[in-house]
PDB file of C-alpha atoms in Angstrom:
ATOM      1  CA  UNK A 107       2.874  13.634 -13.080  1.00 59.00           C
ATOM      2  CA  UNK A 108       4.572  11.080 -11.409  1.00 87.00           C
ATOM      3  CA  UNK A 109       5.174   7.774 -13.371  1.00 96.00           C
ATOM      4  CA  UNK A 110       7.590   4.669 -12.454  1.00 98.00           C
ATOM      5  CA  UNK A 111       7.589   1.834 -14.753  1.00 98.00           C
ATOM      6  CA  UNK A 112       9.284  -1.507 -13.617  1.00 98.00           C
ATOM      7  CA  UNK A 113       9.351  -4.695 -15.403  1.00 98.00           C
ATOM      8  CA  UNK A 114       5.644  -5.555 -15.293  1.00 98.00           C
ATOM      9  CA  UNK A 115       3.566  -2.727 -13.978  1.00 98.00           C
ATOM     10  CA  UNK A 116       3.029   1.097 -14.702  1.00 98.00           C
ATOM     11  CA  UNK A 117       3.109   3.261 -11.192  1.00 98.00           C
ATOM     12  CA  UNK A 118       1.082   6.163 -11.090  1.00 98.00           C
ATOM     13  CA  UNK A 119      -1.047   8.941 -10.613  1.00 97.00           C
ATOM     14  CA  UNK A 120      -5.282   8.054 -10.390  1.00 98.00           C
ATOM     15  CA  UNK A 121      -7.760   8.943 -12.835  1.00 97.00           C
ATOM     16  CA  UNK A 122     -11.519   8.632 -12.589  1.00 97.00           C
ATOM     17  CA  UNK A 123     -11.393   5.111 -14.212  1.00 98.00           C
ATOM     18  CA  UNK A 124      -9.784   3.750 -11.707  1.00 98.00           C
ATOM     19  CA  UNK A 125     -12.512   3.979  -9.524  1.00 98.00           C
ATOM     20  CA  UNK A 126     -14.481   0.885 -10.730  1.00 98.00           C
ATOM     21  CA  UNK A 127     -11.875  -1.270 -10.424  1.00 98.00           C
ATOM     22  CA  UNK A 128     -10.202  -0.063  -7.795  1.00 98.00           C
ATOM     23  CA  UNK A 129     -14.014  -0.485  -5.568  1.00 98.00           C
ATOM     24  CA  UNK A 130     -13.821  -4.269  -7.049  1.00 98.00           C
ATOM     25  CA  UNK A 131     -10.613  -4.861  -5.009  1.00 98.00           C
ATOM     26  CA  UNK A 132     -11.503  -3.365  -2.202  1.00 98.00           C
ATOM     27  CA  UNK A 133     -15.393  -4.799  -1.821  1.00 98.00           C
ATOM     28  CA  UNK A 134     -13.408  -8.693  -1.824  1.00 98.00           C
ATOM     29  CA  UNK A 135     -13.761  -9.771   1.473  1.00 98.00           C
ATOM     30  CA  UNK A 136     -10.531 -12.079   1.002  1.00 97.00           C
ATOM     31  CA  UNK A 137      -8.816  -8.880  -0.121  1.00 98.00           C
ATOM     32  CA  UNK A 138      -9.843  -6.909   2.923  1.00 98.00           C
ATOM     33  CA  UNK A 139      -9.531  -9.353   5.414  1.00 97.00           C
ATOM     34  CA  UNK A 140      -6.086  -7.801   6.477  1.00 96.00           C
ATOM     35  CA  UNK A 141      -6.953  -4.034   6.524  1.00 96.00           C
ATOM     36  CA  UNK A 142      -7.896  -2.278   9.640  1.00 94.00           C
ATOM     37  CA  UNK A 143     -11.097  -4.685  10.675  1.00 95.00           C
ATOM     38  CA  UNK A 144     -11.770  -6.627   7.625  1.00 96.00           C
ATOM     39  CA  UNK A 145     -14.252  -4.796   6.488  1.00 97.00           C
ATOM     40  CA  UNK A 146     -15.139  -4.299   2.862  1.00 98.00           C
ATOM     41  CA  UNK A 147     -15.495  -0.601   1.008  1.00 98.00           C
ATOM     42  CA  UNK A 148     -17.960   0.751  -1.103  1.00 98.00           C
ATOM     43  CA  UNK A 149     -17.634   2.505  -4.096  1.00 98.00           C
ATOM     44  CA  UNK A 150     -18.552   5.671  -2.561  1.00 98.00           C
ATOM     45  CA  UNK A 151     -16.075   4.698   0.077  1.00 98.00           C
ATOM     46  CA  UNK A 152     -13.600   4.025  -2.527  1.00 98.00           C
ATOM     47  CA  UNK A 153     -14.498   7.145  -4.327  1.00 98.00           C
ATOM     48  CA  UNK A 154     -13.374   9.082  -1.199  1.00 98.00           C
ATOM     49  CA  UNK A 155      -9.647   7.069  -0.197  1.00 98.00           C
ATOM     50  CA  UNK A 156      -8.789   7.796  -3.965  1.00 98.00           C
ATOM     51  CA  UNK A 157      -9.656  11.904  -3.791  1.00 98.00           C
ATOM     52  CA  UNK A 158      -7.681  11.508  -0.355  1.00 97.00           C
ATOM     53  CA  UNK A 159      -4.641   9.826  -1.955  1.00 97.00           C
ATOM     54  CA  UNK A 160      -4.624  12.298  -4.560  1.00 97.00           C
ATOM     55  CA  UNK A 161      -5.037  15.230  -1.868  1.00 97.00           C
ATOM     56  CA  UNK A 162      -1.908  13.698   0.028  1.00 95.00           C
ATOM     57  CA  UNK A 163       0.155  13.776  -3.594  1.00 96.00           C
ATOM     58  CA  UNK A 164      -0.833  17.256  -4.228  1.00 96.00           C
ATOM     59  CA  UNK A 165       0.588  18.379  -0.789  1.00 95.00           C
ATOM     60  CA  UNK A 166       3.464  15.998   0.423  1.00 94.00           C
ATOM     61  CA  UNK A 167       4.774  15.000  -3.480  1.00 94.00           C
ATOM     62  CA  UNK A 168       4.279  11.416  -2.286  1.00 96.00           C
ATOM     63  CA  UNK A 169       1.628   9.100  -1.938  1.00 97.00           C
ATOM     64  CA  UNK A 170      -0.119   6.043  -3.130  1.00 98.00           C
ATOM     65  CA  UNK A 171       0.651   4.927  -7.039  1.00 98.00           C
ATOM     66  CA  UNK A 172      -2.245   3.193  -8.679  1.00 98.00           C
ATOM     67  CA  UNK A 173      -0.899   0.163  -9.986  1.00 98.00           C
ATOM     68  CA  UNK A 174      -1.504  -1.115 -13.438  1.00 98.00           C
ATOM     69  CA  UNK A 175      -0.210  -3.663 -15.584  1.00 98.00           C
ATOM     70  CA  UNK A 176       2.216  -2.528 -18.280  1.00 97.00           C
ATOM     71  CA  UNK A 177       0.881  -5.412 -21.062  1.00 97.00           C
ATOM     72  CA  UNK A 178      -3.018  -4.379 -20.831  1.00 97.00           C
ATOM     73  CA  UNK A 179      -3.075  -1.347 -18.407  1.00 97.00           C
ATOM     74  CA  UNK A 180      -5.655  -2.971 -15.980  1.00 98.00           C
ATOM     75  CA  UNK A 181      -5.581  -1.810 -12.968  1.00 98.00           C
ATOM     76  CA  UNK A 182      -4.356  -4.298 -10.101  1.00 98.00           C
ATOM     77  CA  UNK A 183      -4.444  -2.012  -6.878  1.00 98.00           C
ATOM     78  CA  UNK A 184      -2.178   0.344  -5.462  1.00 98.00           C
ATOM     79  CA  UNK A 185       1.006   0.528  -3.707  1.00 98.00           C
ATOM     80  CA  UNK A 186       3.184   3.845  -2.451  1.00 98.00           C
ATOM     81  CA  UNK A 187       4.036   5.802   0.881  1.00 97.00           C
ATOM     82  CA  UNK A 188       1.533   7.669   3.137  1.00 96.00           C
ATOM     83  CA  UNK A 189       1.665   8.572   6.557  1.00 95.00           C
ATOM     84  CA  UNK A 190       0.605   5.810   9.281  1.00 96.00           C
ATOM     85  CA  UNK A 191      -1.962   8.611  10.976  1.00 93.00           C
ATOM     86  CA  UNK A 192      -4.084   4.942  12.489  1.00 93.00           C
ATOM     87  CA  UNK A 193      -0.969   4.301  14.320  1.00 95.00           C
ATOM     88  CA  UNK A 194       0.666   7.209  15.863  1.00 95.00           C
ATOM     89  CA  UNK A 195       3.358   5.734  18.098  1.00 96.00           C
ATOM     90  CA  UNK A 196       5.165   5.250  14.809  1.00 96.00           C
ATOM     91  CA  UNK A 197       5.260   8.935  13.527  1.00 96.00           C
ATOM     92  CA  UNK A 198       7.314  10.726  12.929  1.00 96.00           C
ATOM     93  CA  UNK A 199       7.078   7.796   9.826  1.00 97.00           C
ATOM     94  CA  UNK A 200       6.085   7.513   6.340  1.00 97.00           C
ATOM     95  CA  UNK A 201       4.297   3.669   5.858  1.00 98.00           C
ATOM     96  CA  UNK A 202       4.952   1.917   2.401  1.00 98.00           C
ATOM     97  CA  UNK A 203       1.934  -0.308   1.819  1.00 97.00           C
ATOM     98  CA  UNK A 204      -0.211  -2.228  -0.984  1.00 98.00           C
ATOM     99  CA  UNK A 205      -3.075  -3.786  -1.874  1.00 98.00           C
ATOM    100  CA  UNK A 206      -3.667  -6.158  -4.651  1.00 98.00           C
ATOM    101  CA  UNK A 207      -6.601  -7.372  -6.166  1.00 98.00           C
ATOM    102  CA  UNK A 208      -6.895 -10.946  -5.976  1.00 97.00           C
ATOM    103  CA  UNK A 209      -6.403 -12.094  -9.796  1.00 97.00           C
ATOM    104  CA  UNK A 210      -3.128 -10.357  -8.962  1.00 98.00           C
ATOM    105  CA  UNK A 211      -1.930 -12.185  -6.050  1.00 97.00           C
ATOM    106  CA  UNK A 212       0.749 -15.013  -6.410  1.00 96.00           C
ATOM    107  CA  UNK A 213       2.969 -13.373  -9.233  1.00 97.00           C
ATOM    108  CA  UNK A 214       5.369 -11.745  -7.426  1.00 98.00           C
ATOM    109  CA  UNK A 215       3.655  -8.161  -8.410  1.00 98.00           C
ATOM    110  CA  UNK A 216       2.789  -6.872  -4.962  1.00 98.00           C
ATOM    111  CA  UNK A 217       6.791  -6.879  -4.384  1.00 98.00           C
ATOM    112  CA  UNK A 218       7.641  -5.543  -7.642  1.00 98.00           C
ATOM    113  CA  UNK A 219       5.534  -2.675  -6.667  1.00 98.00           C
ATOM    114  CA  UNK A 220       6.692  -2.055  -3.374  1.00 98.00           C
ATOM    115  CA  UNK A 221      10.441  -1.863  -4.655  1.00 98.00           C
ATOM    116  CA  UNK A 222       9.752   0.740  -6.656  1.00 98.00           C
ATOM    117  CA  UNK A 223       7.668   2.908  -4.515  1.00 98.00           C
ATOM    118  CA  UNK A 224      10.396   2.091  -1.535  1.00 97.00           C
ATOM    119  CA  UNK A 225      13.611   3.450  -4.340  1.00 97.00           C
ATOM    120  CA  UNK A 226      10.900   6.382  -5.046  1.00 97.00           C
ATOM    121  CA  UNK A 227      10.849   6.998  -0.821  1.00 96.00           C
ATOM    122  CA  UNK A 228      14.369   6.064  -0.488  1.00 95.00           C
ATOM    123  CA  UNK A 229      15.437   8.841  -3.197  1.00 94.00           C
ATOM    124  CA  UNK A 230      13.821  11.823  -0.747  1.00 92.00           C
ATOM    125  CA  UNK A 231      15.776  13.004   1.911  1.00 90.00           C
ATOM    126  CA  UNK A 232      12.757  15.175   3.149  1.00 91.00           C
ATOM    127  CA  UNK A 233      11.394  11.523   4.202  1.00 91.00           C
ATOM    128  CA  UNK A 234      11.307  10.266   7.929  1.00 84.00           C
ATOM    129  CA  UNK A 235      12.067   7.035   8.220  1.00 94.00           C
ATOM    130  CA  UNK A 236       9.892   4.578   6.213  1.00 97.00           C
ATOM    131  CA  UNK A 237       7.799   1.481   7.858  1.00 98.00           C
ATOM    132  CA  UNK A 238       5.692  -0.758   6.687  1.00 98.00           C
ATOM    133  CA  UNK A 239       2.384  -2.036   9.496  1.00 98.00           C
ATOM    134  CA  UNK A 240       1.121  -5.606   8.778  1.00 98.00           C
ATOM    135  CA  UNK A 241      -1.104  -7.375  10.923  1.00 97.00           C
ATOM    136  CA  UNK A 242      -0.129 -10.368  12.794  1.00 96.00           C
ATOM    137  CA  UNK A 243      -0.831 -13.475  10.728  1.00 96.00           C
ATOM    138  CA  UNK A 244      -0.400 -11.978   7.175  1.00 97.00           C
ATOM    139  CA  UNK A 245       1.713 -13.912   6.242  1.00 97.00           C
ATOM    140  CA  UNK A 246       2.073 -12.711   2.678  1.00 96.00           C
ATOM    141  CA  UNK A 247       2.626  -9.221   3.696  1.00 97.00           C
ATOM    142  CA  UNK A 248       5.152 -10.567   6.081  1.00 97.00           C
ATOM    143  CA  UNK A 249       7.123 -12.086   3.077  1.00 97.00           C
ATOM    144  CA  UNK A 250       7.527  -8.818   0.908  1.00 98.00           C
ATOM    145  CA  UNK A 251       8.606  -6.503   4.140  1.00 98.00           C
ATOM    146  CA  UNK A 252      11.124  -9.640   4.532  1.00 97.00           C
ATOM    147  CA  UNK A 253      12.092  -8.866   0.621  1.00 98.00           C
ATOM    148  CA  UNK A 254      12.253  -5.481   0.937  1.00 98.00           C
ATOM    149  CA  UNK A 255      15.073  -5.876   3.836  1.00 97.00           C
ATOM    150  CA  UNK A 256      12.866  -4.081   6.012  1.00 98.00           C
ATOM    151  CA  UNK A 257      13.301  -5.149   9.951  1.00 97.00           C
ATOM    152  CA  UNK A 258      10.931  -6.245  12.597  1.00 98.00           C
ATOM    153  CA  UNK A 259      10.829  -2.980  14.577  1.00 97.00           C
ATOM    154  CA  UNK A 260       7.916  -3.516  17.654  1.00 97.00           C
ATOM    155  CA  UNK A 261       4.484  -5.553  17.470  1.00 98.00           C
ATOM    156  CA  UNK A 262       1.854  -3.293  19.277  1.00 98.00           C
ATOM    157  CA  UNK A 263      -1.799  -2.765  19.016  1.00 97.00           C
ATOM    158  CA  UNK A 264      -3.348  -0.775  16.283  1.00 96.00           C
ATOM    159  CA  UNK A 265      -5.897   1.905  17.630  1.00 94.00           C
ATOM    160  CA  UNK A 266      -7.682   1.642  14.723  1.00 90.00           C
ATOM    161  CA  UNK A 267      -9.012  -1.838  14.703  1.00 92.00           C
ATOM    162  CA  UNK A 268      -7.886  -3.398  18.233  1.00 94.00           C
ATOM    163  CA  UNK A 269      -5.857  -5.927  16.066  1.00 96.00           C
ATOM    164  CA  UNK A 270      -2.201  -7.212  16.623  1.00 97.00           C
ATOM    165  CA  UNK A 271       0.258  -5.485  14.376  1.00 98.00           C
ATOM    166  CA  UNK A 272       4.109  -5.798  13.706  1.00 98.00           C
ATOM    167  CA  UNK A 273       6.026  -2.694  12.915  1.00 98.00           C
ATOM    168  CA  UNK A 274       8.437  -3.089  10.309  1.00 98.00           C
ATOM    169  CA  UNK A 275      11.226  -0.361   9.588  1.00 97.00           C
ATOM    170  CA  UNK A 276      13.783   0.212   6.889  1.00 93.00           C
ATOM    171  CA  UNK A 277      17.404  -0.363   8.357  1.00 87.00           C
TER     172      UNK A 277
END
């Protein structure tokens, strides 16, 4: 199973008790507001992006980590490396992305989490190039691609959603 500890937070494979939690992040609007059209998820919804993430480790050895902290093991979100299939100009690509819960925001966490699932990319050579998609005006996700060294590659439209997004790309 695939583990990375860093300072503050355990990254890792999901288990079915994430799934509570992990629904709680993603049915905050504020949360949300900055993936794909805003919309919230249910937990059924949620219950189906976690079998998928766990489908994608089982046959590319990458994915997305849950995220937990390393003091009290509560889960804070999820961070890791999937492919961008909402955006396909990008491909061939791997996207390095994150989501937080909001009790979580502020601390620095969501970039802690990113740099180690960016080494974790960064140490396979089977990888295409990794970028990371942020919507124009996220300003917060904007700061940790800046943090991660990551460049601004192209700002296009996503399919997806119709919304504004910048490309970003690791030099």
């Amino acid at each position: 199973m695939t583990r990375i500890e860093t300072e503050r937070l355990v990254l890792r494979r999901w288990c079915a008790e994430d799934l509570a939690p992990m629904a709680a992040v993603n049915s905050d609007p504020e949360v949300m507001r900055w993936i794909r059209d805003g919309s919230v998820r249910t937990e059924r919804q949620t219950a189906e992006a976690i079998a998928a993430w766990e489908r994608e480790w089982d046959a590319e050895g990458y994915g997305l980590f849950a995220v937990e902290l390393r003091e009290t093991g509560e889960l804070a979100g999820f961070t890791g490396l999937s492919v961008p299939r909402s955006l396909p100009e990008v491909l061939p690509a791997v996207e390095i992305g994150w989501r937080l819960g909001r009790p979580f925001w502020g601390r620095g966490l969501a970039t802690e989490a990113a740099r180690a699932a960016l080494r974790f990319g960064r140490a396979r050579p089977d990888l295409p190039r990794i970028v990371s998609i942020v919507q124009t005006g996220n300003r917060a996700s904007e700061r940790i691609v800046h943090k991660l060294g990551m460049s601004l590659e192209r700002e296009t439209v996503s399919p997806s959603c119709g919304r504004r997004v910048r490309v970003y790309a690791v030099p």
